[in-house]
Coordinates of C-alpha atoms in Angstrom, one line a residue:
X8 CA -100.1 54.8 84.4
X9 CA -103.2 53.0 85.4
X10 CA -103.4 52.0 88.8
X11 CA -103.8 48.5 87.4
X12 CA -100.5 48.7 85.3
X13 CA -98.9 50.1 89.1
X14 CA -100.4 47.0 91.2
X15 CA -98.6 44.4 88.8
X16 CA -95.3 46.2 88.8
X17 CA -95.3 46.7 92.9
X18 CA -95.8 42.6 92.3
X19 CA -93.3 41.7 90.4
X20 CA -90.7 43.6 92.8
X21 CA -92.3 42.0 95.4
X22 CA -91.6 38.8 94.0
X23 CA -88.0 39.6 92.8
X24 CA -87.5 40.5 96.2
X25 CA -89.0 37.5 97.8
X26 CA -87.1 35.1 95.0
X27 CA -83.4 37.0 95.4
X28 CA -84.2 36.2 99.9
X29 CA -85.3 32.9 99.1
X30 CA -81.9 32.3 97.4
X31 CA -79.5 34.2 99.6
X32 CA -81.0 32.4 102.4
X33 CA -80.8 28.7 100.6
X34 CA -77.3 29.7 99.4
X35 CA -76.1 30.8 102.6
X36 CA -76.4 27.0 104.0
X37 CA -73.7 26.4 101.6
X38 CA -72.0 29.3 101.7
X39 CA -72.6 30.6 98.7
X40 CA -75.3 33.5 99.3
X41 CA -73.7 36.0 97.2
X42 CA -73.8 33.2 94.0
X43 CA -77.3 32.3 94.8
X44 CA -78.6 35.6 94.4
X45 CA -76.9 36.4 91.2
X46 CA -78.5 33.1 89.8
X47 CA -81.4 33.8 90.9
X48 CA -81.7 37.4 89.6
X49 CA -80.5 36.3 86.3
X50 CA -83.0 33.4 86.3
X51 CA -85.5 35.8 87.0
X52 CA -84.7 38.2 83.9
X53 CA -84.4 35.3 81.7
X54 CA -87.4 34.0 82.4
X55 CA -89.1 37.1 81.2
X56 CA -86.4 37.6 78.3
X57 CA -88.2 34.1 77.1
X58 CA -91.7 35.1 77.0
X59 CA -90.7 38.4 75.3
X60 CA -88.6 36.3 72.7
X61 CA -92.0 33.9 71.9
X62 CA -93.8 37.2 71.5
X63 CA -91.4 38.4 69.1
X64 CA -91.8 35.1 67.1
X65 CA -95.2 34.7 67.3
X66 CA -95.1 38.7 65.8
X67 CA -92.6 38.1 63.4
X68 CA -94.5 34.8 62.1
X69 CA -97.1 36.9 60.7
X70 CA -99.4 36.3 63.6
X71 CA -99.6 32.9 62.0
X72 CA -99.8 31.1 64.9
X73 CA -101.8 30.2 68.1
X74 CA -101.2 33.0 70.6
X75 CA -98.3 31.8 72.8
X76 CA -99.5 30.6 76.4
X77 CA -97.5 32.2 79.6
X78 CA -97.6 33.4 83.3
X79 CA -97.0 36.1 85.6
X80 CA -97.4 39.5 84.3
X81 CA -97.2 38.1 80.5
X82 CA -100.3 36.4 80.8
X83 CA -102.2 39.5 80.7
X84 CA -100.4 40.7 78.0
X85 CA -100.9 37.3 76.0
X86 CA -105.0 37.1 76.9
X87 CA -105.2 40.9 75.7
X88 CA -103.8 40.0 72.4
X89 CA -106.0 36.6 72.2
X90 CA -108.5 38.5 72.7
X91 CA -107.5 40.9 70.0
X92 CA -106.9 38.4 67.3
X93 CA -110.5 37.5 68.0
X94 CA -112.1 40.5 67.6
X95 CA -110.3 40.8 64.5
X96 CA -110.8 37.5 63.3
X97 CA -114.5 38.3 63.0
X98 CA -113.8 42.1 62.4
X99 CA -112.2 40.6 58.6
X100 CA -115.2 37.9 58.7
X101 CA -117.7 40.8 58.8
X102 CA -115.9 43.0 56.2
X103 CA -115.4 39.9 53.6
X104 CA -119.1 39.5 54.0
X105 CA -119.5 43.1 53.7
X106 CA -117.4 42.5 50.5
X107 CA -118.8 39.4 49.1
X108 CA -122.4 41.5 49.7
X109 CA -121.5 44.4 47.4
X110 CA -120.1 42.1 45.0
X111 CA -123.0 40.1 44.9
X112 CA -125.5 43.4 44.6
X113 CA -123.5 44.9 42.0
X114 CA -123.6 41.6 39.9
X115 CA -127.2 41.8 40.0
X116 CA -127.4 45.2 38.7
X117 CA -128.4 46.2 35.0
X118 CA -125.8 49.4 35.0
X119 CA -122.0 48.4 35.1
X120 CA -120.4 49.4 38.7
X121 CA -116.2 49.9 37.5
X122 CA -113.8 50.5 40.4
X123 CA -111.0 52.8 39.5
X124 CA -107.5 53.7 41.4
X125 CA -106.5 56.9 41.2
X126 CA -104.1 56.7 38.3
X127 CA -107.5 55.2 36.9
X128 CA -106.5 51.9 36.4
X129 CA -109.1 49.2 36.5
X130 CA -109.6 47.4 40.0
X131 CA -112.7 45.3 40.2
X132 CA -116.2 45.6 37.4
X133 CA -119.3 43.7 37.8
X134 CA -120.8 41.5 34.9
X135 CA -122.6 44.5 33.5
X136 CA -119.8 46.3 32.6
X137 CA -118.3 43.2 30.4
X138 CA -121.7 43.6 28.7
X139 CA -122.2 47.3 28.4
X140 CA -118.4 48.0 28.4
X141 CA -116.3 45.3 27.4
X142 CA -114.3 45.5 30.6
X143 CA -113.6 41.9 31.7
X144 CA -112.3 42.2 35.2
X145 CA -110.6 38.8 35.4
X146 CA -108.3 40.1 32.2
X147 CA -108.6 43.9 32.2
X148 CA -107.8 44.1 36.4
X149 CA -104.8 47.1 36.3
X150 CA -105.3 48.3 32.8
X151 CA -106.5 52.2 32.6
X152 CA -110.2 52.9 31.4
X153 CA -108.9 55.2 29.0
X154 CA -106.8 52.7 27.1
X155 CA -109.9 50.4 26.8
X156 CA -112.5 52.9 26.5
X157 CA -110.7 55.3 23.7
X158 CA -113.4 57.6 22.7
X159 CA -111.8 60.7 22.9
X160 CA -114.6 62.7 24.4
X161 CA -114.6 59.9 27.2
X162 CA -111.1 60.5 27.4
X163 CA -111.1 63.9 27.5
X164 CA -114.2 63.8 30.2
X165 CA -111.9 61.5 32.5
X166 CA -108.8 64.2 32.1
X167 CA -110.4 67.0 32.9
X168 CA -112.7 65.6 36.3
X169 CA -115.4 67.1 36.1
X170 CA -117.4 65.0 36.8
X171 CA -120.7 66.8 37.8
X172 CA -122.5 66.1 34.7
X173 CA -122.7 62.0 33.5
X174 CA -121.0 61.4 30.0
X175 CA -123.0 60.0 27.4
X176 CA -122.1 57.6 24.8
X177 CA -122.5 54.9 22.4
X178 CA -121.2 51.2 24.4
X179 CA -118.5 50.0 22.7
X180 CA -119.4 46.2 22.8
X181 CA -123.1 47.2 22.1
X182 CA -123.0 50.3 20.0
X183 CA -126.9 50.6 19.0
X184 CA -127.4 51.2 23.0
X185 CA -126.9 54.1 24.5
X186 CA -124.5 54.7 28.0
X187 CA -124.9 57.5 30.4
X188 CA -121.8 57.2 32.3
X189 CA -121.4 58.7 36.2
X190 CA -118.0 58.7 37.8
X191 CA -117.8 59.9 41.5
X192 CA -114.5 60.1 43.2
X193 CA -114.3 58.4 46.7
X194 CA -111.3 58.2 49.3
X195 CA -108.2 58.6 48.4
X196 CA -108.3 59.3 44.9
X197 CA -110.4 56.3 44.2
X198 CA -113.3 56.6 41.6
X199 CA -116.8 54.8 41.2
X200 CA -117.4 54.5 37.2
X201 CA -121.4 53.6 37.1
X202 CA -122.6 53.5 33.2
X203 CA -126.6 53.1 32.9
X204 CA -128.4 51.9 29.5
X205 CA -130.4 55.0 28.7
X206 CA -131.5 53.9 25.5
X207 CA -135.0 54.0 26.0
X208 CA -134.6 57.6 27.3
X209 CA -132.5 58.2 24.5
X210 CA -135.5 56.6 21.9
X211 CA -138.3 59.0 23.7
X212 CA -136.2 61.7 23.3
X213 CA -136.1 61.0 19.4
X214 CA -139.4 60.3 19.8
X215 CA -140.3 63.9 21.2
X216 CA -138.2 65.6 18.4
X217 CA -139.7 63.9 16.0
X218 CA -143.5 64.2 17.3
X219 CA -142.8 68.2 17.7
X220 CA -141.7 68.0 14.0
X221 CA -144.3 65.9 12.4
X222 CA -147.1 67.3 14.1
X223 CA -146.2 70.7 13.9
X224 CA -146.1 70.2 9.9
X225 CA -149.3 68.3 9.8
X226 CA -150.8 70.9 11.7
X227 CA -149.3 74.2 10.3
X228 CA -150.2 72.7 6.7
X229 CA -154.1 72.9 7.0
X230 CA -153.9 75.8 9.5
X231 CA -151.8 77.7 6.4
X232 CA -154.3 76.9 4.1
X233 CA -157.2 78.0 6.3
X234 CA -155.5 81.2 7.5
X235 CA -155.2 82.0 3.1
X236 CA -159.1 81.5 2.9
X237 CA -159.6 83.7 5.8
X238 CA -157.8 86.4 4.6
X239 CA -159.4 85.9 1.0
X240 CA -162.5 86.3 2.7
X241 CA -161.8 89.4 4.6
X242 CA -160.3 91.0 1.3
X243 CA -163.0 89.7 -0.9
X244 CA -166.4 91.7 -0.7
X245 CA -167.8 89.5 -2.9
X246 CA -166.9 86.4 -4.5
X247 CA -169.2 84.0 -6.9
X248 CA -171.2 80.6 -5.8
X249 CA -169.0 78.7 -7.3
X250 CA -165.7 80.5 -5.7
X251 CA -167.4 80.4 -2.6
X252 CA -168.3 76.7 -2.8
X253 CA -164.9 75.9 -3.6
X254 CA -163.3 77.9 -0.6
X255 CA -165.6 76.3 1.4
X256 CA -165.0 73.0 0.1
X257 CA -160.9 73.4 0.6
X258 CA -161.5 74.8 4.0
X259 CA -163.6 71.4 5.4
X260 CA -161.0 69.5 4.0
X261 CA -158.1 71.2 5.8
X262 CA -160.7 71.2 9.3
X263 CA -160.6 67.5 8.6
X264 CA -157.8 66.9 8.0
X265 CA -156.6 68.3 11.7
X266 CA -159.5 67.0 13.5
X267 CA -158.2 63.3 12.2
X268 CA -154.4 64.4 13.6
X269 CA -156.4 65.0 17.1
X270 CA -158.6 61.9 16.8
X271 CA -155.7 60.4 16.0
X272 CA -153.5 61.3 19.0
X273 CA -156.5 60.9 21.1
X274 CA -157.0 57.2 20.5
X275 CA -153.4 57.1 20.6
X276 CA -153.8 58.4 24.2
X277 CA -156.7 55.9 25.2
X278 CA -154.6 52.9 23.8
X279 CA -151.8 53.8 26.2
X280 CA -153.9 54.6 29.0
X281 CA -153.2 52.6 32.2
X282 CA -155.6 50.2 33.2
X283 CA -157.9 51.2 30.6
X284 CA -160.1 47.9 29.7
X285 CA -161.9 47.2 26.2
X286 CA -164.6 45.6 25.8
X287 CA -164.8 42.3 23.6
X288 CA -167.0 41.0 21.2
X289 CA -167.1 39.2 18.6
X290 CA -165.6 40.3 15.4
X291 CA -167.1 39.8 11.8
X292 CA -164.3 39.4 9.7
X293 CA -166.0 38.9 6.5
X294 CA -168.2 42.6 6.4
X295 CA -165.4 44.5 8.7
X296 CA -162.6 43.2 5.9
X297 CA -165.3 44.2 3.2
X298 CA -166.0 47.8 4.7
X299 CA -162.3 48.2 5.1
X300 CA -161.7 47.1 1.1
X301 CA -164.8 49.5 0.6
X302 CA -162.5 52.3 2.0
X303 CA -159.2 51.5 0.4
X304 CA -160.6 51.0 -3.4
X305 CA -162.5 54.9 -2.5
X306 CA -158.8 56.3 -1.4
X307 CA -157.5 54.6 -5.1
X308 CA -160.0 55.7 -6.8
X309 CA -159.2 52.9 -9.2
X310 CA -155.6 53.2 -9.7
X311 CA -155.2 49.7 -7.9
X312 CA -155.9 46.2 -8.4
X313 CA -157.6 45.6 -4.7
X314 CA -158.1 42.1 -3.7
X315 CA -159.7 40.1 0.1
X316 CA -159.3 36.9 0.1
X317 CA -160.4 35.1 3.4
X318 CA -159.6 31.9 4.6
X319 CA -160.8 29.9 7.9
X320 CA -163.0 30.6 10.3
X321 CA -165.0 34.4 9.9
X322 CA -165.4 35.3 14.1
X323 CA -163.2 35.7 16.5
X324 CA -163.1 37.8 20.0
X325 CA -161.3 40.7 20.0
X326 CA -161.9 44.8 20.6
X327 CA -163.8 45.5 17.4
X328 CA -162.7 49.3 17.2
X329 CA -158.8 48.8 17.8
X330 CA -158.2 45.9 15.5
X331 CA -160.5 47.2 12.5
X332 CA -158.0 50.8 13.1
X333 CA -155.1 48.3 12.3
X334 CA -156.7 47.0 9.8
X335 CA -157.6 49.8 8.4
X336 CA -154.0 51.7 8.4
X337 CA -152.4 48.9 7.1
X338 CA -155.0 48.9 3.8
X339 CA -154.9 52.5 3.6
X340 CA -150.7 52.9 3.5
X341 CA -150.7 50.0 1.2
X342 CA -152.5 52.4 -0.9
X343 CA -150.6 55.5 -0.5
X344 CA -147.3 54.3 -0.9
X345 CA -147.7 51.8 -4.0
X346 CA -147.6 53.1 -7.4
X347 CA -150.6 53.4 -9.5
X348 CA -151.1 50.3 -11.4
X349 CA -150.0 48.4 -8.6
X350 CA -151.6 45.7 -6.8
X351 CA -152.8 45.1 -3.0
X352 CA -153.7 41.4 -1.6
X353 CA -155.9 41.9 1.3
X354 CA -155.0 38.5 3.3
X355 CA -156.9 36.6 6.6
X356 CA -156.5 33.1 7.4
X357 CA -157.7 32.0 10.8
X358 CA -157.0 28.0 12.2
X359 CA -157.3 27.2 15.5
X360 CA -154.3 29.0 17.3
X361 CA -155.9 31.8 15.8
X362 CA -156.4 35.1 13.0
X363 CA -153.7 36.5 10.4
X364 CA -154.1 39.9 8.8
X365 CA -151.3 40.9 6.1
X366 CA -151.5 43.4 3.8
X367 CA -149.3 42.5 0.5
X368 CA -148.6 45.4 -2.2
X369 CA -146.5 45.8 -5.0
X370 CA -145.2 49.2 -3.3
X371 CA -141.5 50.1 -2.6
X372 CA -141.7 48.2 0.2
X373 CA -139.5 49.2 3.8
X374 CA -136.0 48.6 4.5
X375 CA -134.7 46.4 7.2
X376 CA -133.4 48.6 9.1
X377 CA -136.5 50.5 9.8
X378 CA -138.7 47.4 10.1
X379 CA -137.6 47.6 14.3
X380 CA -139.0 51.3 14.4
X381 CA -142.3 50.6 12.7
X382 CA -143.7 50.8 16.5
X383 CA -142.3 54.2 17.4
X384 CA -145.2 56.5 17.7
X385 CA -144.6 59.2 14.7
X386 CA -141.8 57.5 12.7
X387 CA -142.1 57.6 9.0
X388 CA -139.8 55.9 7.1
X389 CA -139.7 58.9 4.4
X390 CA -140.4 62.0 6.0
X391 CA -140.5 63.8 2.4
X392 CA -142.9 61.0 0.8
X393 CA -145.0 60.2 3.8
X394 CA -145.3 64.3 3.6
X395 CA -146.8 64.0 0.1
X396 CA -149.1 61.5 1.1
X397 CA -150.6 62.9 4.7
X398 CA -150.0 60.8 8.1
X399 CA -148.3 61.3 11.3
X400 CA -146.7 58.4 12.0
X401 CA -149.4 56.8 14.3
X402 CA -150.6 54.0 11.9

């Protein structure tokens, strides 16, 4: 007991005291002492009996209400809890704010943020995870993940908790990208379900599997045929002028072959350097397009019907190297991939918003669904034919 809390009682007997001689002393003029001390005593206990009654309501309303006023000894206890509900007033201001703060931060984020309770029903997702998920918070709110999300590796993944390694899957509202989903348990059971698009990640990946593949072919084909001549050469004391020209022959063309796979790469490498500026000039459309026909009709060796046509202004600024490259890849699968007999249109029409290159062929042509991966670095829509006719996939 505080000597605080000892001070006020030490009052209030004080003041019983002085009240009960106060009313002996008033009722002994009219000779009723002994009644005027009972009255007083029990006027004394009801008063306080009221102010405990008006903190019982005020309690029992919910703390609804104003804090009640009083005196005496209750005042202290009525300022305390004034006091209180203040404190706490902005205590629940700060923690809605805190709230509406992570709400508002998770809404701007790309990766859906799912709150789950411990029987993993659904409490509260961002606007990502309708996107990425199909989880609508506003009708989903109290339905488990696992009866939303029914892919049974996810379900099984959620069953078991272990949740050291993310999950990865397909999204279910978007099913060509890719999820890596994270779940980390928190508090009481609680779990924070964060799913990130890692299809890009998931594209490189390919990407690195596939360049692995395709240049390891490209380059164990010539590297093959050169290893065969080596040992033919080792084995051979002696072969003729014309065997020897031959192997000769066969062996530049494999070196060439792999030292346009590195040229290749390494202009691949230049084009994706950071920062790396090209110089512009002005590009002669007329003999570049002629040089690059030139080129193509030498790779048919006449089995095509080769065609420019050029339409519009002849000059135009642009990095000469890069876009004759294009140009020339374009031309030169054109030629590769349509059947002999077949025909190539050579296209450019320029106007004032600018030039257009196409390249049109009576060829097999490339389905739709590998038009969007035409960009990939190494990605051949035929591995077995673009095999037969040479390339890497950097055109």
């Amino acid at each position: 007991m505080t000597s605080e809390t000892r001070w006020m009682i030490s009052q209030q007997w004080m003041l019983l005291l002085f009240l009960l001689a106060s009313g002996y002393v008033l009722g002994g003029f009219l000779g009723l002492g002994l009644e005027a001390v009972i009255v007083t005593l029990l006027g004394f206990f009801l008063w306080h009996f009221w102010q405990f009654v008006k903190l019982y309501d005020w309690l029992s309303d919910g703390r609804k209400k104003s804090v009640p006023e009083a005196g005496g000894p209750w005042y202290r206890i009525f300022d305390e809890l004034h006091r209180w509900r203040r404190r706490a007033r902005k205590d629940r201001k700060r923690f809605l704010d805190i709230i509406e703060e992570f709400r508002t931060s998770t809404e701007a984020l790309a990766d859906a943020v799912v709150i789950l309770s411990p029987d993993n029903a659904i409490m509260w997702a961002n606007q990502a995870a309708k996107e990425l998920l199909g989880i609508d918070r506003r009708y989903d709110a109290g339905t488990r993940i696992t009866h939303l999300l029914r892919t049974p590796e996810f379900v099984q993944y959620m069953q078991r908790e272990a949740f050291e390694e993310p999950f990865e899957m397909s999204a279910p509202a978007m099913p060509d990208k890719r999820l890596s989903i994270q779940v980390t348990p928190y508090l009481q059971g609680q779990k924070l379900v964060v799913a990130q698009d890692v299809t890009r990640l998931h594209r490189l990946e390919q990407i690195r599997r596939d360049f692995v593949a395709n240049v390891s072919h490209e380059l164990r084909t010539p590297l093959t045929v050169l290893n065969g001549y080596l040992e033919l050469l080792s084995s051979h004391d002696r072969l003729s002028t014309d065997q020897m020209a031959q192997v000769v022959h066969n062996m530049t063309a494999q070196a060439k072959r792999m030292q346009a796979i590195v040229e290749d790469l390494l202009h691949l490498a230049r084009l994706e350097k950071s920062g790396a500026a090209r110089p512009v000039s002005g590009w002669d459309v007329t003999s570049a397009l002629a040089q690059v026909k030139q080129e193509a009709l030498a790779l048919s060796d006449g089995k095509h019907d080769i065609r420019l046509q050029i339409k519009g202004k002849t000059r135009v600024r642009i990095e000469e190297r890069d876009i004759y490259k294009i140009c020339s890849n374009l031309v030169s699968n054109a030629v590769r991939y349509t059947p002999a007999g077949g025909r190539i249109d050579l296209i450019w029409e320029a106007d004032s918003a600018g030039g257009n290159f196409s390249v049109r062929d009576t060829g097999p042509g490339i389905s739709s669904t590998d038009i969007p991966r035409l960009t990939e670095r190494f990605f051949r829509v035929d591995d077995g034919r673009s095999r037969d006719t040479g390339g890497t996939g950097l055109g």
